[in-house]
Coordinates of C-alpha atoms in Angstrom, one line a residue:
M1 CA 0.0 0.0 0.0
A2 CA 2.7 2.5 1.0
A3 CA 4.7 1.8 -2.2
E4 CA 1.6 2.5 -4.3
I5 CA 1.0 5.8 -2.5
V6 CA 4.4 7.2 -3.0
N7 CA 4.9 6.0 -6.6
P8 CA 3.9 8.9 -8.9
R9 CA 3.7 6.5 -11.8
S10 CA 1.1 4.3 -10.2
D11 CA -2.1 3.7 -12.2
S12 CA -4.2 4.3 -9.1
N13 CA -4.2 6.8 -6.2
T14 CA -3.0 9.7 -8.3
D15 CA -4.4 12.9 -9.5
Q16 CA -1.9 13.3 -12.4
D17 CA -3.1 13.5 -16.0
G18 CA -6.8 13.2 -14.9
G19 CA -6.3 9.9 -13.3
A20 CA -8.0 8.5 -10.2
E21 CA -9.0 10.6 -7.2
P22 CA -6.3 12.6 -5.4
L23 CA -4.4 11.0 -2.6
D24 CA -5.9 13.7 -0.3
S25 CA -9.3 12.2 -0.6
F26 CA -8.4 9.0 1.3
D27 CA -5.4 9.9 3.4
P28 CA -5.5 12.9 5.8
A29 CA -1.7 13.1 5.8
F30 CA -1.7 14.0 2.1
A31 CA -4.4 16.5 2.7
L32 CA -2.4 18.3 5.4
H33 CA 0.8 18.3 3.3
R34 CA -0.8 19.6 0.0
G35 CA 1.0 22.8 -1.0
G36 CA 3.6 22.3 1.8
K37 CA 3.4 23.2 5.5
M38 CA 5.2 26.5 5.4
A39 CA 5.0 30.0 3.9
V40 CA 7.0 33.2 4.1
Q41 CA 5.3 36.1 5.8
A42 CA 6.4 39.8 5.9
T43 CA 6.9 41.4 9.3
V44 CA 6.5 45.0 7.9
P45 CA 3.6 46.4 5.8
V46 CA 4.0 47.5 2.2
R47 CA 0.8 49.5 1.8
D48 CA 1.9 52.5 -0.3
K49 CA 4.8 54.0 -2.1
D50 CA 6.3 55.3 1.2
D51 CA 6.3 51.8 2.7
L52 CA 7.8 50.5 -0.5
S53 CA 10.6 53.1 -0.6
L54 CA 11.6 52.1 3.0
A55 CA 11.3 48.3 2.6
Y56 CA 12.9 48.3 -0.8
T57 CA 14.6 50.9 -2.9
P58 CA 15.8 53.5 -2.1
G59 CA 15.7 53.1 1.7
V60 CA 17.2 49.6 1.7
A61 CA 20.4 51.0 0.1
R62 CA 21.2 52.9 3.3
V63 CA 21.0 49.7 5.3
C64 CA 23.1 47.7 2.9
T65 CA 25.8 50.4 2.9
A66 CA 25.9 50.4 6.7
I67 CA 26.3 46.7 6.8
A68 CA 29.0 46.8 4.2
E69 CA 30.9 49.2 6.4
Q70 CA 30.1 47.4 9.7
P71 CA 29.3 43.7 8.9
E72 CA 28.2 43.0 12.5
L73 CA 25.1 45.2 11.8
V74 CA 23.7 42.4 9.7
N75 CA 22.5 40.8 12.9
D76 CA 20.5 43.9 13.9
Y77 CA 19.0 44.9 10.5
T78 CA 18.2 41.6 8.9
W79 CA 16.7 38.3 10.1
K80 CA 20.0 36.5 10.0
S81 CA 20.5 36.3 13.8
S82 CA 17.1 34.7 14.3
V83 CA 16.9 32.1 11.5
V84 CA 18.2 28.6 11.3
A85 CA 19.0 26.5 8.2
V86 CA 17.7 23.0 8.5
V87 CA 20.1 21.1 6.2
T88 CA 19.9 17.5 5.0
D89 CA 21.1 15.3 2.2
G90 CA 18.2 12.8 2.7
T91 CA 20.4 9.8 3.5
A92 CA 18.9 8.9 7.0
V93 CA 15.4 10.2 7.1
L94 CA 13.4 9.2 10.1
G95 CA 12.9 5.4 9.9
L96 CA 12.9 5.6 6.1
G97 CA 16.6 5.6 5.4
D98 CA 18.2 7.0 2.2
I99 CA 15.2 8.4 0.3
G100 CA 16.9 11.4 -1.2
P101 CA 16.7 15.1 -0.9
Q102 CA 13.3 15.7 -2.4
A103 CA 11.5 13.0 -0.5
S104 CA 13.1 14.4 2.7
L105 CA 11.4 17.8 2.3
P106 CA 8.2 17.0 4.1
V107 CA 10.3 16.1 7.2
M108 CA 12.5 19.2 6.9
E109 CA 9.4 21.4 6.6
G110 CA 8.0 19.6 9.7
K111 CA 11.3 20.3 11.6
A112 CA 11.1 24.0 10.6
I113 CA 7.5 24.4 11.9
L114 CA 8.5 22.7 15.1
F115 CA 11.3 25.3 15.5
K116 CA 8.7 28.0 15.2
Q117 CA 5.9 26.4 17.2
F118 CA 8.0 25.3 20.2
G119 CA 10.9 27.8 20.2
G120 CA 9.7 30.9 18.2
V121 CA 12.7 30.4 15.9
D122 CA 12.3 30.8 12.1
A123 CA 13.9 28.0 10.1
V124 CA 14.3 27.2 6.4
P125 CA 14.5 23.7 5.1
I126 CA 17.4 23.1 2.7
A127 CA 17.7 19.7 1.0
L128 CA 21.0 19.2 -0.8
D129 CA 21.4 17.1 -3.9
C130 CA 24.9 15.9 -2.8
T131 CA 26.2 13.3 -0.3
D132 CA 29.9 13.8 -0.5
V133 CA 31.3 15.3 2.7
D134 CA 33.4 17.9 1.0
D135 CA 30.4 19.0 -1.2
I136 CA 28.1 19.3 1.8
V137 CA 30.6 21.3 3.8
E138 CA 31.4 23.7 1.0
T139 CA 27.8 24.2 0.1
V140 CA 26.7 25.0 3.7
V141 CA 29.7 27.3 4.2
R142 CA 28.6 29.3 1.2
L143 CA 25.0 29.4 2.4
A144 CA 26.0 30.4 6.0
P145 CA 25.9 34.2 5.5
S146 CA 22.1 34.1 5.4
F147 CA 21.7 32.2 8.7
G148 CA 22.3 32.5 12.4
G149 CA 22.7 28.8 12.9
V150 CA 22.7 25.4 11.1
N151 CA 20.7 22.4 12.2
L152 CA 22.0 19.3 10.5
E153 CA 19.3 16.7 10.0
D154 CA 18.9 13.1 8.9
I155 CA 22.5 12.8 7.5
S156 CA 23.8 9.2 7.9
A157 CA 26.7 8.2 10.1
P158 CA 29.6 8.3 10.1
R159 CA 29.7 11.2 7.6
C160 CA 27.5 13.3 10.0
F161 CA 30.3 13.5 12.6
E162 CA 32.9 14.8 10.1
I163 CA 30.4 17.2 8.5
E164 CA 29.4 18.8 11.9
R165 CA 33.0 19.0 13.0
R166 CA 34.3 20.6 9.8
L167 CA 31.4 23.1 9.6
Q168 CA 31.8 24.2 13.2
E169 CA 35.6 24.7 12.6
R170 CA 34.8 27.0 9.6
L171 CA 31.8 28.9 10.8
D172 CA 31.2 31.3 13.6
I173 CA 27.6 30.3 14.1
P174 CA 26.2 27.3 16.0
V175 CA 26.2 24.0 14.1
F176 CA 24.1 21.3 15.7
H177 CA 23.3 17.8 14.5
D178 CA 20.0 17.2 16.2
D179 CA 19.9 13.4 15.6
Q180 CA 23.0 13.3 17.8
H181 CA 22.8 16.0 20.4
G182 CA 19.0 16.6 20.7
T183 CA 18.5 12.9 21.4
A184 CA 21.4 13.0 23.9
V185 CA 20.0 16.0 25.8
V186 CA 16.6 14.6 26.2
T187 CA 17.9 11.2 27.2
L188 CA 20.1 12.7 29.9
A189 CA 17.3 14.7 31.3
A190 CA 15.1 11.7 31.6
L191 CA 17.9 9.6 33.1
R192 CA 18.6 12.3 35.7
N193 CA 15.0 12.3 36.8
A194 CA 14.8 8.5 36.8
A195 CA 17.9 8.4 39.0
R196 CA 16.3 11.0 41.3
L197 CA 13.1 9.0 41.6
S198 CA 15.1 6.0 42.7
G199 CA 17.3 7.9 45.1
R200 CA 20.5 7.5 43.2
E201 CA 23.0 9.7 41.4
I202 CA 24.1 9.4 37.8
G203 CA 27.5 8.3 39.0
Q204 CA 26.1 5.2 40.6
L205 CA 24.6 3.9 37.3
R206 CA 26.0 1.5 34.7
A207 CA 24.4 2.0 31.3
V208 CA 24.3 0.0 28.1
I209 CA 23.5 1.6 24.8
S210 CA 22.4 -0.4 21.8
G211 CA 23.5 1.4 18.7
A212 CA 26.8 3.0 17.8
G213 CA 25.4 5.4 15.2
A214 CA 25.0 9.2 15.5
A215 CA 22.6 9.1 18.5
G216 CA 24.4 6.3 20.4
V217 CA 27.8 8.0 20.2
A218 CA 26.4 11.4 21.2
I219 CA 24.4 9.9 24.2
A220 CA 27.6 8.0 25.3
K221 CA 29.6 11.3 25.2
M222 CA 27.0 13.2 27.1
L223 CA 26.6 10.6 29.8
V224 CA 30.3 10.5 30.4
E225 CA 30.4 14.3 30.5
A226 CA 27.5 14.2 33.0
G227 CA 29.5 11.7 35.2
I228 CA 27.8 8.4 34.5
G229 CA 29.4 5.5 36.5
D230 CA 30.1 3.6 33.4
V231 CA 28.6 3.1 29.9
A232 CA 29.1 0.5 27.3
V233 CA 28.0 0.8 23.7
A234 CA 27.1 -2.2 21.5
D235 CA 26.8 -2.4 17.7
R236 CA 25.8 -5.3 15.5
K237 CA 29.0 -7.1 16.3
G238 CA 28.9 -6.7 20.1
V239 CA 30.3 -4.4 22.7
V240 CA 32.6 -1.7 21.4
S241 CA 35.9 -2.3 23.1
A242 CA 39.5 -1.4 22.6
G243 CA 40.4 -5.0 21.8
R244 CA 38.2 -5.2 18.6
E245 CA 40.1 -4.8 15.3
D246 CA 37.1 -3.9 13.2
L247 CA 36.4 -0.5 14.6
T248 CA 35.9 2.6 12.6
P249 CA 37.8 5.8 13.7
V250 CA 34.6 7.0 15.4
K251 CA 34.2 3.7 17.3
R252 CA 37.9 3.6 18.2
E253 CA 37.4 7.0 19.8
L254 CA 34.3 5.7 21.5
A255 CA 36.1 2.7 22.9
G256 CA 38.6 5.1 24.5
F257 CA 36.2 6.8 26.8
T258 CA 33.5 4.1 27.4
N259 CA 33.4 0.6 28.9
K260 CA 35.7 1.1 31.9
A261 CA 34.6 -2.3 33.1
G262 CA 36.2 -3.9 30.0
I263 CA 33.1 -5.8 29.0
T264 CA 33.3 -7.9 25.8
G265 CA 30.8 -10.1 24.0
S266 CA 27.3 -9.3 23.0
L267 CA 24.7 -6.7 24.0
E268 CA 23.0 -9.4 26.1
D269 CA 26.3 -10.1 27.9
A270 CA 26.6 -6.3 28.7
L271 CA 23.1 -6.1 30.0
A272 CA 23.6 -8.6 32.9
G273 CA 23.5 -6.5 36.0
A274 CA 23.2 -3.2 34.2
D275 CA 21.2 -0.3 35.6
V276 CA 20.2 1.3 32.4
F277 CA 19.4 0.2 28.9
I278 CA 19.2 2.8 26.1
G279 CA 18.1 1.7 22.7
V280 CA 18.7 3.7 19.6
S281 CA 19.3 0.9 17.1
G282 CA 16.1 -1.0 16.3
G283 CA 15.9 -4.8 16.5
T284 CA 14.6 -6.7 19.5
V285 CA 16.3 -7.3 22.9
P286 CA 15.4 -10.8 24.2
E287 CA 13.3 -10.7 27.3
E288 CA 15.7 -12.8 29.3
A289 CA 18.4 -10.2 28.7
V290 CA 16.1 -7.5 30.1
A291 CA 15.4 -9.8 33.1
S292 CA 19.1 -10.1 33.8
M293 CA 19.4 -6.3 34.5
A294 CA 19.8 -5.0 38.0
E295 CA 16.8 -4.6 40.2
G296 CA 15.1 -1.2 39.7
A297 CA 16.6 -0.8 36.3
F298 CA 15.6 1.8 33.7
V299 CA 14.7 0.8 30.1
F300 CA 14.7 3.6 27.5
A301 CA 13.8 1.7 24.3
M302 CA 13.6 4.5 21.7
A303 CA 13.4 2.8 18.3
N304 CA 10.3 3.8 16.2
P305 CA 7.8 2.5 15.6
N306 CA 9.0 -0.7 17.3
P307 CA 10.9 -0.2 20.5
E308 CA 13.8 -2.6 21.1
V309 CA 11.9 -3.7 24.3
H310 CA 8.2 -3.4 24.2
P311 CA 6.9 -1.5 27.2
D312 CA 4.7 -4.4 28.3
V313 CA 7.9 -6.5 28.6
A314 CA 10.0 -3.7 30.1
H315 CA 7.5 -3.0 32.8
K316 CA 7.9 -6.6 34.1
Y317 CA 11.5 -5.8 35.2
A318 CA 12.2 -2.0 35.1
A319 CA 11.3 0.7 37.5
V320 CA 11.2 3.4 34.7
V321 CA 10.3 2.8 31.1
A322 CA 10.7 5.3 28.3
T323 CA 10.2 5.1 24.5
G324 CA 10.4 7.3 21.4
R325 CA 6.6 6.9 20.9
S326 CA 3.9 9.4 21.7
D327 CA 1.4 6.8 22.7
F328 CA 3.4 5.7 25.8
P329 CA 4.5 7.7 28.8
N330 CA 8.0 9.2 28.9
Q331 CA 8.5 10.0 25.3
I332 CA 12.1 10.8 24.5
N333 CA 11.4 13.4 21.8
N334 CA 14.0 15.8 20.3
V335 CA 11.4 18.6 20.1
L336 CA 11.9 19.0 23.8
A337 CA 15.5 20.2 23.1
F338 CA 16.4 21.7 19.8
P339 CA 13.9 24.7 19.7
G340 CA 15.0 26.0 23.1
I341 CA 18.7 25.2 22.5
F342 CA 18.7 27.3 19.3
A343 CA 16.5 30.0 20.8
G344 CA 19.0 30.4 23.7
A345 CA 22.0 30.3 21.4
L346 CA 20.5 32.9 19.0
Q347 CA 19.4 35.1 21.8
V348 CA 23.0 35.7 22.8
R349 CA 24.4 35.3 19.3
A350 CA 26.6 32.4 20.4
S351 CA 29.4 31.3 18.1
R352 CA 28.8 27.6 18.9
I353 CA 26.9 25.2 21.0
T354 CA 29.2 23.8 23.7
E355 CA 28.9 20.6 25.8
G356 CA 28.2 22.9 28.8
M357 CA 25.2 24.4 26.9
K358 CA 23.9 21.0 26.2
I359 CA 24.3 19.8 29.8
A360 CA 22.5 23.0 30.9
A361 CA 19.6 22.2 28.5
A362 CA 19.3 18.7 29.9
E363 CA 19.3 20.0 33.5
A364 CA 16.7 22.6 32.7
L365 CA 14.5 20.1 31.0
A366 CA 14.7 17.7 33.9
A367 CA 13.9 20.5 36.3
V368 CA 10.6 21.2 34.6
V369 CA 9.2 17.9 36.0
G370 CA 9.9 19.2 39.5
D371 CA 7.8 17.7 42.3
D372 CA 5.5 15.9 39.9
L373 CA 8.2 13.3 39.3
A374 CA 6.8 9.8 38.9
A375 CA 7.7 6.5 37.2
D376 CA 5.4 7.5 34.3
Y377 CA 6.6 11.1 34.3
V378 CA 10.4 11.6 34.2
I379 CA 10.3 13.8 31.2
P380 CA 7.8 16.6 30.3
S381 CA 5.5 16.7 27.4
P382 CA 6.5 18.6 24.3
F383 CA 3.3 20.6 24.8
D384 CA 4.3 21.8 28.2
E385 CA 4.7 25.5 27.8
R386 CA 7.4 25.7 30.4
V387 CA 9.9 23.7 28.4
A388 CA 11.2 26.0 25.7
P389 CA 11.5 29.1 28.0
A390 CA 13.4 27.0 30.6
V391 CA 15.8 25.5 28.1
T392 CA 16.3 28.8 26.3
A393 CA 17.2 30.6 29.5
A394 CA 19.6 27.9 30.6
V395 CA 21.4 27.7 27.3
A396 CA 21.8 31.5 27.0
A397 CA 23.2 31.6 30.6
A398 CA 25.6 28.7 29.8
A399 CA 26.8 30.4 26.6
R400 CA 27.6 33.5 28.6
A401 CA 29.4 31.5 31.3
E402 CA 31.5 29.7 28.7
G403 CA 32.5 32.8 26.8
V404 CA 30.8 32.0 23.5
A405 CA 28.1 34.6 23.7
R406 CA 28.5 37.8 21.7
R407 CA 25.8 39.9 23.4

């Protein structure tokens, strides 16, 4: 059915060339997306020739000349300092994989409206028709003068790591790969509250992460930065450890700061006695492996639409259960993080987003839960109106404290 819907050459379910009824007529998702989900709206009126002469020529020339003489004025007299580029190459789109730049646009539009809805940040979707690292980096560098920040989205690992690193080295605006860092921020916030609920500190916990892609690596780094007792990461071939000879450069680096216990073998081996399971890989974890975890464990199974451990199974053994799905409690959702993180960074015109800013975002997000903390409420809802302001303020303060704020 899905293949027929997305195939524009299908003999049915199409409104091209006078064919069958439009897709909109039987699928509300198509009805919502017709014409796209975004539009550009002016913030000043153009009602008469006087308005026109100020908004465009000749008045605009005075502003252009001033910016040419003092380039920093671009942040005050254009929208640059309040707009983010949402950039993808379409190689790792949601759960769909490598579907290409054009097919990625509905997701990028969605990301842009989430920026606006939850953080008050304007964002522009940009889908690039290239996948080479050099090409992506050079293209984004050339686009950067128009934007106050760059949100990399749905770019496959391991290229995403190098692209982010190289862009941040060359640009003086924040570059943030949400699939990595947004996931990590929200995971840390939920884990802090789960630990608080159980009367423990992060430093008393041993975690196991299933998945050594973008999200898994970023979560591991953030947990170590936050003082986790120990964390091991498993990929398809087992626990990432220094003794393995098949590791990529990214995984060799990962092995250097994780798995202090020196665990080898499979994911199931690592889970024995573990306090925390974090799934960002897909697949299914055997129930007996979940049962082998420590008493009062936490299971964050975040694969969509099928969690690595179904909540019904996880609740048999775990004190706190979280997923990536909206139809279960404790949804680990990136929208809790990225709008406020960018809003805070743009507010102070930060040159980058630091680890300290991400930790501050996680702490602020966790604090929103406050005294309402419960096993089914360790992370707030994306629709909680306190979330974005709390994250924004914390990130802005951290940027100032770390010396990357420019106002």
